[in-house]
Amino acid sequence: MVTSRVRHTMVAAALALAAGGVFACSDRSEVTAPADGPALARGGVQGPDLSAALAAQARYTDQLLAKAGVVGTAVGLGRDGNAVVKVYLTQSGAASVARSLDGVAVETEVTGEITAMPPTATPQVSAGTDPTQKFARPVPIGVSAGNQRDLVYYKTFCTTGTLGARLKGSNNKYYALSNNHVFAVENMGKIGDPVVQPGQADNGCRSPVSDSIGSLKAFVPLNFSRTGTNTVDAAAAITTASFVDNQTPSNGYGTPSSTTKAAALNMAVQKYGRTTVWTHGSVTGVNATIKVRYSKGRTATFVSQIVIAGSGGSSFSGSGDSGSLIVTDDGAKNPVGLLFAGSSSTTIANPIGAVLSQLGSKLGTTLSIQ
């Protein structure tokens, strides 16, 4: 989802809250991600046909996003179980939206602003391991991590996010996976920057280089232009198996599979992250186009995203969970997405196939989750 951040001067907590952020906010024969696309996200053979809804969404999304108060669109399932175009709003009645588009029903959903840089959130640990602590090496996945120099780049605050997974390349090298805005500081990071565990915000903005678990090796640049789009918010740090493990702490789901799976509507999912720890939810929207706010008031538009809601009305993620790996909530634990943004009610994730493909292109190797 998004990173957690701490103001270096310690006077800005109230200012951050006033700013309105609420979220949640690193061998070619091996298994890699399948292509992620609408055709693979139809909820299975027993689910409804999404083709008409996908066509209507594609035709009208630009017009809808031009309306004040609209933060995104997706294809989901309506109250009657049929495919609908979903329109996400900052608040109830924020925009006038048609009830149908080309004969496809439209449903609005109030998500609030979607952001990747929220105020700091306290970890929600009632018992067991605290993901913000410093772990013995190799560190588990799902715990606090970040760029050791983020205070240098942000100047007035430091941050932390979540170490999502351990990757292995066909070059036999290991990498730690998280978001661009966690490891690469919204494009400001430099290749070679130390990546530390825990992240700076969980160590008073004073994490020493000795806390390093690797160094920034590659990131997919974020495009903040008005006409540009993004598919992933992703970065990788080069590491070793002696620094980063491949399973969550003992109070999590364990070890993710190396076999990825495309998101499908109503798919049950789970994640382990720095703030809300082990949570469960379901996919409520696919092929989403979402406007996401970052620091300095910048907005980036993302396409082909996954929308997730927590189970039973609970939050699926919170500030500091950015970078968490989202996997199927079953025995297989297939990776589905990389959490990077959201609001108090809604989580947005990149398709894991796009993450592995685009990072692999930057690193010059095929990647798998190992």
Short mmCIF file of N, CA and C in Angstrom, two decimals, residues 26 139-146 161-166 175-178 182-183 195 197 213 239 243-245 272-274 320-325 338:
data_model
loop_
_atom_site.label_atom_id
_atom_site.label_comp_id
_atom_site.label_asym_id
_atom_site.label_seq_id
_atom_site.Cartn_x
_atom_site.Cartn_y
_atom_site.Cartn_z
N SER A 26 10.51 -4.09 -2.60
CA SER A 26 10.98 -3.88 -2.96
C SER A 26 10.82 -5.21 -3.95
N VAL A 139 16.41 -11.74 7.45
CA VAL A 139 15.16 -11.17 7.92
C VAL A 139 13.99 -11.81 7.18
N PRO A 140 12.84 -11.94 7.84
CA PRO A 140 11.66 -12.48 7.15
C PRO A 140 11.07 -11.46 6.19
N ILE A 141 10.20 -11.90 5.31
CA ILE A 141 9.48 -10.98 4.44
C ILE A 141 8.27 -10.42 5.20
N GLY A 142 7.75 -9.29 4.73
CA GLY A 142 6.59 -8.70 5.38
C GLY A 142 6.92 -7.75 6.52
N VAL A 143 8.20 -7.39 6.67
CA VAL A 143 8.60 -6.56 7.80
C VAL A 143 9.09 -5.19 7.32
N SER A 144 9.28 -4.29 8.27
CA SER A 144 9.69 -2.92 7.99
C SER A 144 11.04 -2.87 7.27
N ALA A 145 11.10 -2.05 6.20
CA ALA A 145 12.33 -1.85 5.45
C ALA A 145 12.21 -0.57 4.64
N GLY A 146 13.35 -0.03 4.21
CA GLY A 146 13.31 1.18 3.40
C GLY A 146 14.69 1.63 3.00
N GLY A 161 8.46 1.22 4.74
CA GLY A 161 7.45 0.42 4.06
C GLY A 161 7.65 -1.03 4.42
N THR A 162 7.32 -1.92 3.52
CA THR A 162 7.38 -3.35 3.79
C THR A 162 8.25 -4.06 2.76
N LEU A 163 9.09 -4.95 3.25
CA LEU A 163 9.84 -5.86 2.39
C LEU A 163 8.89 -6.97 1.95
N GLY A 164 8.54 -7.00 0.67
CA GLY A 164 7.45 -7.86 0.21
C GLY A 164 7.81 -9.30 -0.05
N ALA A 165 8.95 -9.53 -0.68
CA ALA A 165 9.29 -10.90 -1.07
C ALA A 165 10.76 -10.98 -1.43
N ARG A 166 11.26 -12.20 -1.46
CA ARG A 166 12.61 -12.44 -1.98
C ARG A 166 12.49 -12.98 -3.39
N TYR A 175 17.19 -10.91 -4.86
CA TYR A 175 16.77 -9.52 -4.76
C TYR A 175 15.63 -9.41 -3.73
N ALA A 176 15.59 -8.28 -3.04
CA ALA A 176 14.48 -7.98 -2.15
C ALA A 176 13.50 -7.09 -2.90
N LEU A 177 12.21 -7.40 -2.80
CA LEU A 177 11.16 -6.69 -3.55
C LEU A 177 10.38 -5.75 -2.66
N SER A 178 10.16 -4.54 -3.15
CA SER A 178 9.22 -3.60 -2.52
C SER A 178 8.79 -2.59 -3.57
N VAL A 182 9.15 3.05 -1.66
CA VAL A 182 9.76 2.54 -0.43
C VAL A 182 11.27 2.45 -0.57
N PHE A 183 11.75 1.77 -1.60
CA PHE A 183 13.19 1.56 -1.78
C PHE A 183 13.86 2.65 -2.60
N VAL A 195 19.65 -0.35 1.53
CA VAL A 195 18.29 -0.66 1.95
C VAL A 195 18.40 -1.31 3.32
N GLN A 197 16.82 -2.57 7.26
CA GLN A 197 15.73 -3.20 8.01
C GLN A 197 16.06 -3.08 9.49
N ILE A 213 20.41 -4.56 4.47
CA ILE A 213 20.18 -5.94 4.02
C ILE A 213 20.45 -6.08 2.53
N THR A 239 20.56 -8.55 -2.85
CA THR A 239 20.79 -9.07 -1.51
C THR A 239 21.30 -10.50 -1.62
N PHE A 243 20.89 -12.65 4.05
CA PHE A 243 20.32 -11.40 4.55
C PHE A 243 18.80 -11.40 4.53
N VAL A 244 18.19 -12.04 3.52
CA VAL A 244 16.73 -12.02 3.38
C VAL A 244 16.21 -13.44 3.22
N ASP A 245 15.23 -13.80 4.05
CA ASP A 245 14.60 -15.11 4.00
C ASP A 245 13.41 -15.07 3.03
N TYR A 272 0.84 -10.07 4.53
CA TYR A 272 1.51 -9.78 5.79
C TYR A 272 2.33 -8.52 5.57
N GLY A 273 2.09 -7.48 6.41
CA GLY A 273 2.78 -6.22 6.21
C GLY A 273 3.19 -5.55 7.50
N ARG A 274 3.98 -4.53 7.38
CA ARG A 274 4.58 -3.82 8.51
C ARG A 274 3.58 -3.29 9.52
N GLY A 320 2.26 2.13 5.87
CA GLY A 320 3.43 1.32 6.19
C GLY A 320 3.39 -0.06 5.58
N ASP A 321 2.24 -0.46 5.03
CA ASP A 321 2.12 -1.78 4.39
C ASP A 321 2.57 -1.78 2.93
N SER A 322 2.93 -0.61 2.40
CA SER A 322 3.40 -0.55 1.02
C SER A 322 4.53 -1.53 0.78
N GLY A 323 4.42 -2.28 -0.29
CA GLY A 323 5.44 -3.26 -0.63
C GLY A 323 5.06 -4.67 -0.25
N SER A 324 3.97 -4.84 0.50
CA SER A 324 3.55 -6.19 0.91
C SER A 324 3.16 -7.04 -0.29
N LEU A 325 3.52 -8.30 -0.24
CA LEU A 325 3.11 -9.26 -1.26
C LEU A 325 1.71 -9.76 -0.93
N LEU A 338 1.28 -6.74 -5.77
CA LEU A 338 2.18 -5.99 -4.90
C LEU A 338 1.43 -4.76 -4.41
#
